[in-house]
Amino acid sequence: MKSDLHKVLHPIAGRPMLLHLASAVAELGVERTVVVTGAGREQVEAAVAPLGIATALQTEQLGTAHAVLQAKRALDGFNGDVLILYGDVPLVSSSTMRRMLDMLQAEDAPTAVVLGFRPETPGAYGRIIAGPDGRIVKMVEAKDASPAELAETLCNSGLMAVRSADLFRLLGKVGNDNAADEYYLPDLVMLARQEGGSSVVTETEADEVAGVNSRAELATVEASWQVKRRAAAMAGGATLIAPETVWFAHDTQLGRDVVIEPHVFFGPGVAVADGATIHAFCHIEGATIGTAAEVGPYARLRPGAVLGAKSKVGNFVEMKKAVLGAGAKASHLTYLGDAEVGAGANIGAGTITCNYDGYFKAKTIIGAGAFIGSNSALVAPVTIGAGAIVGAGSVVTADVEADALCLVRPEQRSKPGWAKRFREAMTAKKAAAGKAGK
């Protein structure tokens, strides 16, 4: 990845890859989750600690079987099914995981369940040789495979379900007599077969088990996730005018009859209620958008932005930690930060809330039905009462009572003929300067 950030912490849809897996695992109601770490362990440990996930350190990178063996102490006393996943294979669904575990509990009780797939280019993937019933005859790494085995298209994703008693007993028997001198996890399947047991393979689509080892692969997996999320959004009742231009976060919530125009980006923490419209070229993160509200085009909603029902923010409006009441409007060229705007208020073009003095943030409160004239600056902390009117161009530094008119600007004066005399004087001065230069 050529990055200071650990590979498994690179984000897909605004969430680290590893935490995508952790979320899917949590849906199964698991008893324990263990993450095996290596280089860069501190970053990974910090990411999973808030979730109560245990970690186990692999000090030497001696292969996948060796990595799984490091979890033995963390699973001490556990007598159940173990699901083995990979932090850089982030899109495995909980339903696929559940299918693997259910197969492990089937009447014929396989020793292991292996997740297979058929990529367009099998390349360096390990191969699975299986019978018509899914029973595995052989698993072999590409480096050690014969030409006939390399012709097989069913590949090993590396994901496996095994009962804990079988897992650690067989891992203790895995050797490293292979081309890479590594302890391979797939050898567990062949060791079980030598004991008279059997393992089965279940297949999934290649994009579900796509791995990430480069920035290009990260982008490919992101694109795959987005395609599915867009389809889910439309199936759920949202209209996407140009679906391929809309980017969702892992937790974006959309109501019914939401309309999303082209080139909209959702960061984490966004909820959009029924009937809202998001116009083109908006960037939205950490925001709550109410029923039938309207956003954009070219609007930016930052964390803490809340739009009430039928409210509106228009082009080149930015909101941060601000609430726009029901029916309130900020139609263009406005910044609302650390603010509370009452229902039905109108915020004129060019208005800003001056919420930061270089050291502290302060709040602006605008009452219901207030009217803020264009090009006004509201210097927080300040309160504009309900129904008050602030004249255009005002710099408001003190509270304005309800239903009052606030004017903060010099009285307009007119000097007849002044502009003409100014032009004549300056023209003559310029001409004189030109003659002197010659």
Short mmCIF file of C-alpha atoms in Angstrom, two decimals:
data_model
loop_
_atom_site.label_atom_id
_atom_site.label_comp_id
_atom_site.label_asym_id
_atom_site.label_seq_id
_atom_site.Cartn_x
_atom_site.Cartn_y
_atom_site.Cartn_z
CA MET A 1 0.00 0.00 0.00
CA LYS A 2 3.05 2.25 0.47
CA SER A 3 1.33 3.89 3.43
CA ASP A 4 1.94 4.83 7.05
CA LEU A 5 -1.56 3.49 7.74
CA HIS A 6 -1.90 -0.24 8.33
CA LYS A 7 -3.38 -1.98 5.29
CA VAL A 8 -6.48 -3.32 7.03
CA LEU A 9 -7.33 0.17 8.31
CA HIS A 10 -7.64 1.72 4.87
CA PRO A 11 -11.31 2.65 4.45
CA ILE A 12 -14.03 1.31 2.23
CA ALA A 13 -17.12 3.56 2.23
CA GLY A 14 -15.71 5.57 5.12
CA ARG A 15 -15.04 2.58 7.39
CA PRO A 16 -11.73 0.70 7.86
CA MET A 17 -11.67 -2.64 6.07
CA LEU A 18 -11.15 -4.55 9.29
CA LEU A 19 -14.18 -2.91 10.90
CA HIS A 20 -16.38 -3.94 7.97
CA LEU A 21 -15.56 -7.52 8.90
CA ALA A 22 -15.99 -6.88 12.62
CA SER A 23 -19.47 -5.49 11.98
CA ALA A 24 -20.50 -8.49 9.89
CA VAL A 25 -19.12 -10.88 12.52
CA ALA A 26 -20.99 -9.07 15.29
CA GLU A 27 -24.27 -9.76 13.48
CA LEU A 28 -23.68 -13.50 14.08
CA GLY A 29 -23.74 -13.06 17.85
CA VAL A 30 -20.26 -14.54 18.29
CA GLU A 31 -18.82 -15.38 21.69
CA ARG A 32 -15.29 -14.12 20.98
CA THR A 33 -13.47 -12.23 18.25
CA VAL A 34 -9.68 -12.35 17.98
CA VAL A 35 -7.57 -10.30 15.57
CA VAL A 36 -4.10 -11.69 14.83
CA THR A 37 -1.66 -8.81 14.44
CA GLY A 38 1.90 -8.39 13.22
CA ALA A 39 3.77 -5.34 12.02
CA GLY A 40 1.90 -2.13 12.82
CA ARG A 41 0.05 -3.86 15.65
CA GLU A 42 -0.42 -0.62 17.63
CA GLN A 43 -2.70 0.87 14.99
CA VAL A 44 -4.80 -2.28 14.73
CA GLU A 45 -5.06 -2.72 18.49
CA ALA A 46 -6.23 0.88 18.89
CA ALA A 47 -8.89 0.37 16.21
CA VAL A 48 -10.43 -2.78 17.71
CA ALA A 49 -10.03 -2.06 21.42
CA PRO A 50 -13.23 0.07 21.64
CA LEU A 51 -15.15 -2.93 20.26
CA GLY A 52 -13.87 -5.27 22.97
CA ILE A 53 -12.01 -7.39 20.42
CA ALA A 54 -9.00 -9.36 21.64
CA THR A 55 -5.70 -9.45 19.76
CA ALA A 56 -2.94 -12.02 19.37
CA LEU A 57 0.53 -11.21 18.09
CA GLN A 58 2.29 -13.12 15.33
CA THR A 59 5.90 -12.05 15.81
CA GLU A 60 7.20 -13.99 12.81
CA GLN A 61 5.36 -14.19 9.50
CA LEU A 62 5.51 -17.95 8.92
CA GLY A 63 2.29 -18.50 6.98
CA THR A 64 -1.45 -18.58 7.43
CA ALA A 65 -1.58 -21.72 9.58
CA HIS A 66 1.02 -20.20 11.89
CA ALA A 67 -1.03 -16.98 12.08
CA VAL A 68 -4.20 -18.81 13.13
CA LEU A 69 -2.25 -20.80 15.71
CA GLN A 70 -1.39 -17.54 17.49
CA ALA A 71 -5.07 -17.22 18.51
CA LYS A 72 -4.93 -20.43 20.55
CA ARG A 73 -4.29 -18.70 23.87
CA ALA A 74 -7.04 -16.10 23.28
CA LEU A 75 -9.45 -18.99 22.56
CA ASP A 76 -8.42 -21.00 25.61
CA GLY A 77 -11.45 -22.75 27.07
CA PHE A 78 -13.58 -22.06 24.00
CA ASN A 79 -15.37 -25.12 22.65
CA GLY A 80 -17.28 -24.12 19.58
CA ASP A 81 -17.02 -23.19 15.92
CA VAL A 82 -14.19 -20.99 14.68
CA LEU A 83 -14.56 -18.80 11.62
CA ILE A 84 -11.28 -17.75 10.00
CA LEU A 85 -11.37 -14.46 8.08
CA TYR A 86 -8.83 -12.08 6.57
CA GLY A 87 -8.62 -8.39 7.41
CA ASP A 88 -7.84 -7.42 3.82
CA VAL A 89 -10.88 -9.29 2.47
CA PRO A 90 -13.49 -6.89 3.85
CA LEU A 91 -16.75 -7.51 2.01
CA VAL A 92 -17.69 -10.98 3.22
CA SER A 93 -21.33 -10.84 4.30
CA SER A 94 -22.73 -12.17 7.54
CA SER A 95 -25.08 -14.37 5.50
CA THR A 96 -22.12 -16.09 3.83
CA MET A 97 -20.45 -16.55 7.21
CA ARG A 98 -23.66 -18.03 8.59
CA ARG A 99 -23.91 -20.43 5.65
CA MET A 100 -20.41 -21.72 6.38
CA LEU A 101 -21.22 -22.26 10.04
CA ASP A 102 -24.51 -24.00 9.23
CA MET A 103 -22.70 -26.39 6.90
CA LEU A 104 -20.22 -27.16 9.67
CA GLN A 105 -23.17 -28.32 11.79
CA ALA A 106 -24.72 -30.49 9.07
CA GLU A 107 -25.63 -34.11 9.79
CA ASP A 108 -22.58 -35.43 7.95
CA ALA A 109 -20.39 -33.06 10.06
CA PRO A 110 -17.43 -32.07 7.86
CA THR A 111 -14.17 -31.27 9.61
CA ALA A 112 -13.94 -27.94 7.82
CA VAL A 113 -15.94 -25.75 5.49
CA VAL A 114 -13.90 -23.80 2.94
CA LEU A 115 -15.20 -20.78 1.01
CA GLY A 116 -14.35 -21.05 -2.67
CA PHE A 117 -14.81 -18.78 -5.65
CA ARG A 118 -14.14 -18.67 -9.38
CA PRO A 119 -12.18 -15.54 -10.41
CA GLU A 120 -11.81 -14.48 -14.01
CA THR A 121 -8.08 -15.07 -13.71
CA PRO A 122 -7.22 -17.82 -11.18
CA GLY A 123 -3.52 -16.91 -11.38
CA ALA A 124 -1.74 -17.34 -8.06
CA TYR A 125 -4.78 -18.44 -6.05
CA GLY A 126 -4.69 -21.84 -4.39
CA ARG A 127 -6.89 -24.42 -6.10
CA ILE A 128 -9.65 -26.63 -4.68
CA ILE A 129 -10.25 -30.02 -6.25
CA ALA A 130 -13.70 -31.20 -5.19
CA GLY A 131 -16.22 -33.84 -6.15
CA PRO A 132 -19.78 -33.18 -7.38
CA ASP A 133 -21.03 -33.24 -3.79
CA GLY A 134 -18.62 -30.49 -2.74
CA ARG A 135 -16.37 -32.86 -0.81
CA ILE A 136 -12.78 -31.69 -1.11
CA VAL A 137 -10.35 -34.13 -2.65
CA LYS A 138 -7.33 -31.85 -2.56
CA MET A 139 -6.31 -28.28 -1.85
CA VAL A 140 -3.03 -27.01 -3.24
CA GLU A 141 -1.21 -23.68 -3.41
CA ALA A 142 -0.53 -22.41 -6.92
CA LYS A 143 3.23 -22.55 -6.31
CA ASP A 144 3.00 -26.26 -5.61
CA ALA A 145 0.26 -27.19 -8.12
CA SER A 146 0.70 -29.37 -11.20
CA PRO A 147 -0.40 -28.10 -14.63
CA ALA A 148 -3.57 -30.19 -14.36
CA GLU A 149 -4.36 -28.72 -10.95
CA LEU A 150 -3.72 -25.19 -12.19
CA ALA A 151 -6.37 -25.81 -14.86
CA GLU A 152 -8.99 -25.99 -12.08
CA THR A 153 -11.02 -22.75 -11.81
CA LEU A 154 -12.34 -23.24 -8.27
CA CYS A 155 -10.06 -21.22 -5.99
CA ASN A 156 -9.52 -20.98 -2.26
CA SER A 157 -10.49 -17.67 -0.67
CA GLY A 158 -8.65 -18.61 2.50
CA LEU A 159 -11.82 -18.35 4.59
CA MET A 160 -12.67 -21.42 6.61
CA ALA A 161 -14.95 -22.67 9.38
CA VAL A 162 -13.62 -25.38 11.74
CA ARG A 163 -14.58 -26.64 15.17
CA SER A 164 -12.07 -25.43 17.74
CA ALA A 165 -11.09 -28.93 18.92
CA ASP A 166 -10.25 -29.99 15.37
CA LEU A 167 -8.62 -26.68 14.46
CA PHE A 168 -5.81 -26.56 16.99
CA ARG A 169 -5.21 -30.31 16.94
CA LEU A 170 -4.67 -30.25 13.17
CA LEU A 171 -2.72 -26.99 13.18
CA GLY A 172 -0.17 -28.69 15.39
CA LYS A 173 0.46 -31.18 12.59
CA VAL A 174 0.89 -28.70 9.75
CA GLY A 175 4.41 -28.68 8.30
CA ASN A 176 6.28 -26.31 6.01
CA ASP A 177 7.62 -28.69 3.37
CA ASN A 178 6.59 -26.56 0.39
CA ALA A 179 7.97 -24.04 -2.09
CA ALA A 180 7.64 -21.11 0.33
CA ASP A 181 8.74 -22.90 3.55
CA GLU A 182 5.51 -21.66 5.14
CA TYR A 183 2.83 -23.27 7.29
CA TYR A 184 -0.25 -23.24 5.05
CA LEU A 185 -3.75 -23.23 6.51
CA PRO A 186 -5.20 -25.28 3.60
CA ASP A 187 -2.98 -28.20 4.70
CA LEU A 188 -5.43 -28.62 7.56
CA VAL A 189 -7.99 -29.96 5.07
CA MET A 190 -5.61 -32.59 3.75
CA LEU A 191 -4.54 -33.63 7.25
CA ALA A 192 -8.22 -34.14 8.17
CA ARG A 193 -8.62 -36.30 5.07
CA GLN A 194 -5.66 -38.45 6.12
CA GLU A 195 -7.43 -39.05 9.44
CA GLY A 196 -10.51 -40.26 7.63
CA GLY A 197 -12.44 -37.00 7.92
CA SER A 198 -13.68 -34.82 5.10
CA SER A 199 -14.13 -31.15 4.28
CA VAL A 200 -16.55 -29.36 1.98
CA VAL A 201 -16.43 -26.28 -0.16
CA THR A 202 -19.17 -23.70 -0.59
CA GLU A 203 -18.93 -21.09 -3.32
CA THR A 204 -19.52 -17.36 -3.42
CA GLU A 205 -19.07 -14.60 -5.97
CA ALA A 206 -15.53 -13.37 -6.59
CA ASP A 207 -16.28 -9.77 -5.60
CA GLU A 208 -17.35 -10.85 -2.10
CA VAL A 209 -13.91 -12.28 -1.39
CA ALA A 210 -11.85 -9.71 -3.28
CA GLY A 211 -8.66 -8.92 -1.39
CA VAL A 212 -6.80 -5.63 -1.12
CA ASN A 213 -3.04 -5.44 -1.51
CA SER A 214 -2.66 -2.13 -3.36
CA ARG A 215 -4.32 1.26 -3.79
CA ALA A 216 -5.70 0.09 -7.13
CA GLU A 217 -7.32 -2.97 -5.53
CA LEU A 218 -8.69 -0.74 -2.77
CA ALA A 219 -10.40 1.39 -5.42
CA THR A 220 -11.75 -1.71 -7.14
CA VAL A 221 -13.27 -3.06 -3.94
CA GLU A 222 -14.71 0.37 -3.13
CA ALA A 223 -16.33 0.50 -6.56
CA SER A 224 -17.80 -2.96 -6.08
CA TRP A 225 -19.29 -1.96 -2.72
CA GLN A 226 -20.75 1.23 -4.17
CA VAL A 227 -22.45 -0.60 -7.05
CA LYS A 228 -24.30 -2.85 -4.60
CA ARG A 229 -25.21 0.04 -2.29
CA ARG A 230 -26.63 2.10 -5.13
CA ALA A 231 -28.77 -0.82 -6.22
CA ALA A 232 -29.99 -1.27 -2.65
CA ALA A 233 -30.84 2.44 -2.40
CA MET A 234 -32.97 2.32 -5.52
CA ALA A 235 -34.60 -0.95 -4.48
CA GLY A 236 -35.50 0.78 -1.21
CA GLY A 237 -37.40 3.57 -2.94
CA ALA A 238 -34.81 6.26 -3.63
CA THR A 239 -34.30 7.84 -7.05
CA LEU A 240 -30.70 8.21 -8.21
CA ILE A 241 -30.60 10.25 -11.41
CA ALA A 242 -27.06 9.12 -12.30
CA PRO A 243 -26.30 6.25 -9.90
CA GLU A 244 -22.68 5.86 -10.92
CA THR A 245 -21.89 9.39 -9.69
CA VAL A 246 -23.34 8.99 -6.18
CA TRP A 247 -21.02 7.76 -3.40
CA PHE A 248 -22.42 6.38 -0.17
CA ALA A 249 -20.86 5.74 3.24
CA HIS A 250 -21.23 2.43 5.04
CA ASP A 251 -24.00 3.83 7.29
CA THR A 252 -25.94 6.17 4.97
CA GLN A 253 -29.68 6.00 5.69
CA LEU A 254 -32.22 6.94 3.02
CA GLY A 255 -35.99 7.22 3.33
CA ARG A 256 -38.52 6.56 0.60
CA ASP A 257 -39.00 8.93 -2.33
CA VAL A 258 -35.64 10.58 -1.75
CA VAL A 259 -34.23 12.08 -4.96
CA ILE A 260 -30.47 12.28 -5.37
CA GLU A 261 -29.13 14.18 -8.35
CA PRO A 262 -25.68 13.54 -9.93
CA HIS A 263 -22.34 13.93 -8.17
CA VAL A 264 -23.37 13.69 -4.52
CA PHE A 265 -20.94 12.38 -1.89
CA PHE A 266 -22.10 11.01 1.46
CA GLY A 267 -19.58 10.75 4.28
CA PRO A 268 -20.35 8.73 7.43
CA GLY A 269 -23.26 9.56 9.70
CA VAL A 270 -25.92 10.80 7.26
CA ALA A 271 -29.66 10.15 7.58
CA VAL A 272 -32.08 11.41 4.92
CA ALA A 273 -35.83 11.32 5.62
CA ASP A 274 -38.66 10.58 3.19
CA GLY A 275 -39.22 12.90 0.28
CA ALA A 276 -36.01 14.90 0.61
CA THR A 277 -34.16 16.12 -2.48
CA ILE A 278 -30.39 16.31 -2.72
CA HIS A 279 -29.41 18.38 -5.73
CA ALA A 280 -26.21 17.94 -7.69
CA PHE A 281 -22.65 18.43 -6.42
CA CYS A 282 -23.29 18.25 -2.68
CA HIS A 283 -20.93 16.95 0.00
CA ILE A 284 -22.75 15.67 3.10
CA GLU A 285 -21.29 14.18 6.26
CA GLY A 286 -22.64 13.68 9.77
CA ALA A 287 -25.91 15.39 8.87
CA THR A 288 -29.62 14.73 9.43
CA ILE A 289 -31.95 15.82 6.64
CA GLY A 290 -35.65 16.05 7.44
CA THR A 291 -38.77 15.09 5.54
CA ALA A 292 -39.16 16.87 2.19
CA ALA A 293 -36.11 19.05 2.88
CA GLU A 294 -34.05 20.35 -0.04
CA VAL A 295 -30.26 20.52 -0.27
CA GLY A 296 -28.10 22.19 -2.91
CA PRO A 297 -26.91 22.21 -5.55
CA TYR A 298 -23.32 22.81 -4.46
CA ALA A 299 -24.09 22.65 -0.73
CA ARG A 300 -21.87 21.29 2.01
CA LEU A 301 -23.32 19.82 5.20
CA ARG A 302 -20.74 19.07 7.86
CA PRO A 303 -21.12 17.05 11.09
CA GLY A 304 -23.90 18.28 13.32
CA ALA A 305 -25.98 19.82 10.54
CA VAL A 306 -29.70 19.18 11.04
CA LEU A 307 -32.36 20.22 8.53
CA GLY A 308 -35.97 20.28 9.65
CA ALA A 309 -38.94 19.22 7.56
CA LYS A 310 -39.35 21.24 4.34
CA SER A 311 -36.32 23.37 5.11
CA LYS A 312 -33.91 24.37 2.39
CA VAL A 313 -30.24 25.08 1.90
CA GLY A 314 -29.27 26.17 -1.57
CA ASN A 315 -26.18 26.60 -3.69
CA PHE A 316 -22.89 27.40 -1.95
CA VAL A 317 -24.35 27.07 1.56
CA GLU A 318 -22.28 25.42 4.28
CA MET A 319 -23.62 24.20 7.61
CA LYS A 320 -21.68 22.85 10.58
CA LYS A 321 -23.17 21.94 13.97
CA ALA A 322 -26.23 23.95 13.09
CA VAL A 323 -29.98 23.32 13.13
CA LEU A 324 -32.26 24.72 10.45
CA GLY A 325 -35.86 24.65 11.66
CA ALA A 326 -38.87 23.38 9.75
CA GLY A 327 -39.54 25.48 6.67
CA ALA A 328 -36.51 27.70 7.24
CA LYS A 329 -34.39 28.70 4.23
CA ALA A 330 -30.79 29.59 3.51
CA SER A 331 -30.92 29.73 -0.24
CA HIS A 332 -27.42 30.74 -1.27
CA LEU A 333 -23.90 31.86 -0.32
CA THR A 334 -24.28 31.35 3.43
CA TYR A 335 -22.31 29.86 6.32
CA LEU A 336 -24.20 28.61 9.37
CA GLY A 337 -21.88 27.29 12.08
CA ASP A 338 -22.78 26.60 15.71
CA ALA A 339 -26.22 28.01 15.06
CA GLU A 340 -29.87 27.38 15.76
CA VAL A 341 -32.34 28.74 13.21
CA GLY A 342 -36.03 28.74 14.08
CA ALA A 343 -38.89 27.48 11.94
CA GLY A 344 -39.75 29.59 8.92
CA ALA A 345 -36.76 31.91 9.24
CA ASN A 346 -35.13 33.28 6.08
CA ILE A 347 -31.37 33.66 5.85
CA GLY A 348 -30.38 36.09 3.10
CA ALA A 349 -27.57 35.57 0.59
CA GLY A 350 -24.06 36.11 1.91
CA THR A 351 -24.99 35.79 5.57
CA ILE A 352 -22.44 34.25 7.92
CA THR A 353 -22.45 33.32 11.57
CA CYS A 354 -19.12 34.43 13.02
CA ASN A 355 -18.77 31.52 15.43
CA TYR A 356 -15.02 31.43 16.10
CA ASP A 357 -12.81 34.12 17.64
CA GLY A 358 -9.59 32.22 17.14
CA TYR A 359 -9.83 30.55 20.55
CA PHE A 360 -13.44 29.58 21.32
CA LYS A 361 -16.64 28.69 19.47
CA ALA A 362 -19.88 30.54 20.29
CA LYS A 363 -23.49 30.04 19.29
CA THR A 364 -25.91 32.09 17.22
CA ILE A 365 -29.66 31.73 17.81
CA ILE A 366 -32.13 32.98 15.21
CA GLY A 367 -35.77 32.91 16.22
CA ALA A 368 -38.73 31.54 14.30
CA GLY A 369 -39.85 33.68 11.39
CA ALA A 370 -36.86 36.01 11.58
CA PHE A 371 -35.52 37.58 8.37
CA ILE A 372 -31.79 38.09 7.99
CA GLY A 373 -30.93 40.49 5.18
CA SER A 374 -28.26 39.69 2.62
CA ASN A 375 -24.56 40.12 3.40
CA SER A 376 -25.06 40.17 7.15
CA ALA A 377 -22.53 39.01 9.72
CA LEU A 378 -23.89 37.69 13.02
CA VAL A 379 -21.09 37.82 15.59
CA ALA A 380 -21.65 35.08 18.16
CA PRO A 381 -22.73 34.76 20.85
CA VAL A 382 -25.83 36.56 19.68
CA THR A 383 -29.59 36.00 19.60
CA ILE A 384 -31.96 37.31 16.95
CA GLY A 385 -35.49 37.24 18.33
CA ALA A 386 -38.45 35.62 16.66
CA GLY A 387 -39.91 37.68 13.84
CA ALA A 388 -37.04 40.19 13.90
CA ILE A 389 -35.63 41.71 10.72
CA VAL A 390 -31.93 42.37 10.24
CA GLY A 391 -31.25 44.85 7.48
CA ALA A 392 -28.91 43.87 4.64
CA GLY A 393 -25.23 44.49 5.23
CA SER A 394 -25.50 44.53 9.02
CA VAL A 395 -22.78 43.39 11.41
CA VAL A 396 -24.76 42.29 14.46
CA THR A 397 -22.83 42.14 17.73
CA ALA A 398 -25.68 42.44 20.26
CA ASP A 399 -28.97 40.62 20.76
CA VAL A 400 -31.99 41.75 18.73
CA GLU A 401 -35.38 41.58 20.41
CA ALA A 402 -38.35 39.81 18.84
CA ASP A 403 -40.12 41.64 15.98
CA ALA A 404 -37.54 44.46 15.99
CA LEU A 405 -35.73 45.96 13.01
CA CYS A 406 -31.94 45.92 13.32
CA LEU A 407 -29.84 48.23 11.12
CA VAL A 408 -26.07 48.28 11.58
CA ARG A 409 -24.69 50.44 8.78
CA PRO A 410 -24.02 54.15 8.14
CA GLU A 411 -26.79 56.34 6.77
CA GLN A 412 -26.71 56.55 2.97
CA ARG A 413 -25.51 59.91 1.61
CA SER A 414 -25.48 61.22 -1.95
CA LYS A 415 -23.17 63.97 -3.32
CA PRO A 416 -24.53 65.23 -6.67
CA GLY A 417 -21.91 65.54 -9.43
CA TRP A 418 -19.07 64.16 -7.30
CA ALA A 419 -18.39 61.15 -9.53
CA LYS A 420 -18.17 63.31 -12.66
CA ARG A 421 -15.76 65.74 -11.04
CA PHE A 422 -13.65 62.83 -9.77
CA ARG A 423 -13.34 61.29 -13.22
CA GLU A 424 -12.39 64.62 -14.84
CA ALA A 425 -9.74 65.31 -12.19
CA MET A 426 -8.21 61.85 -12.46
CA THR A 427 -8.21 61.94 -16.26
CA ALA A 428 -6.35 65.23 -16.23
CA LYS A 429 -3.86 63.92 -13.68
CA LYS A 430 -3.16 60.85 -15.77
CA ALA A 431 -2.65 62.94 -18.91
CA ALA A 432 -0.20 65.23 -17.09
CA ALA A 433 1.73 62.23 -15.82
CA GLY A 434 1.97 60.87 -19.36
CA LYS A 435 3.46 64.13 -20.76
CA ALA A 436 6.01 64.27 -17.93
CA GLY A 437 7.12 60.71 -18.72
CA LYS A 438 8.07 61.66 -22.27
#
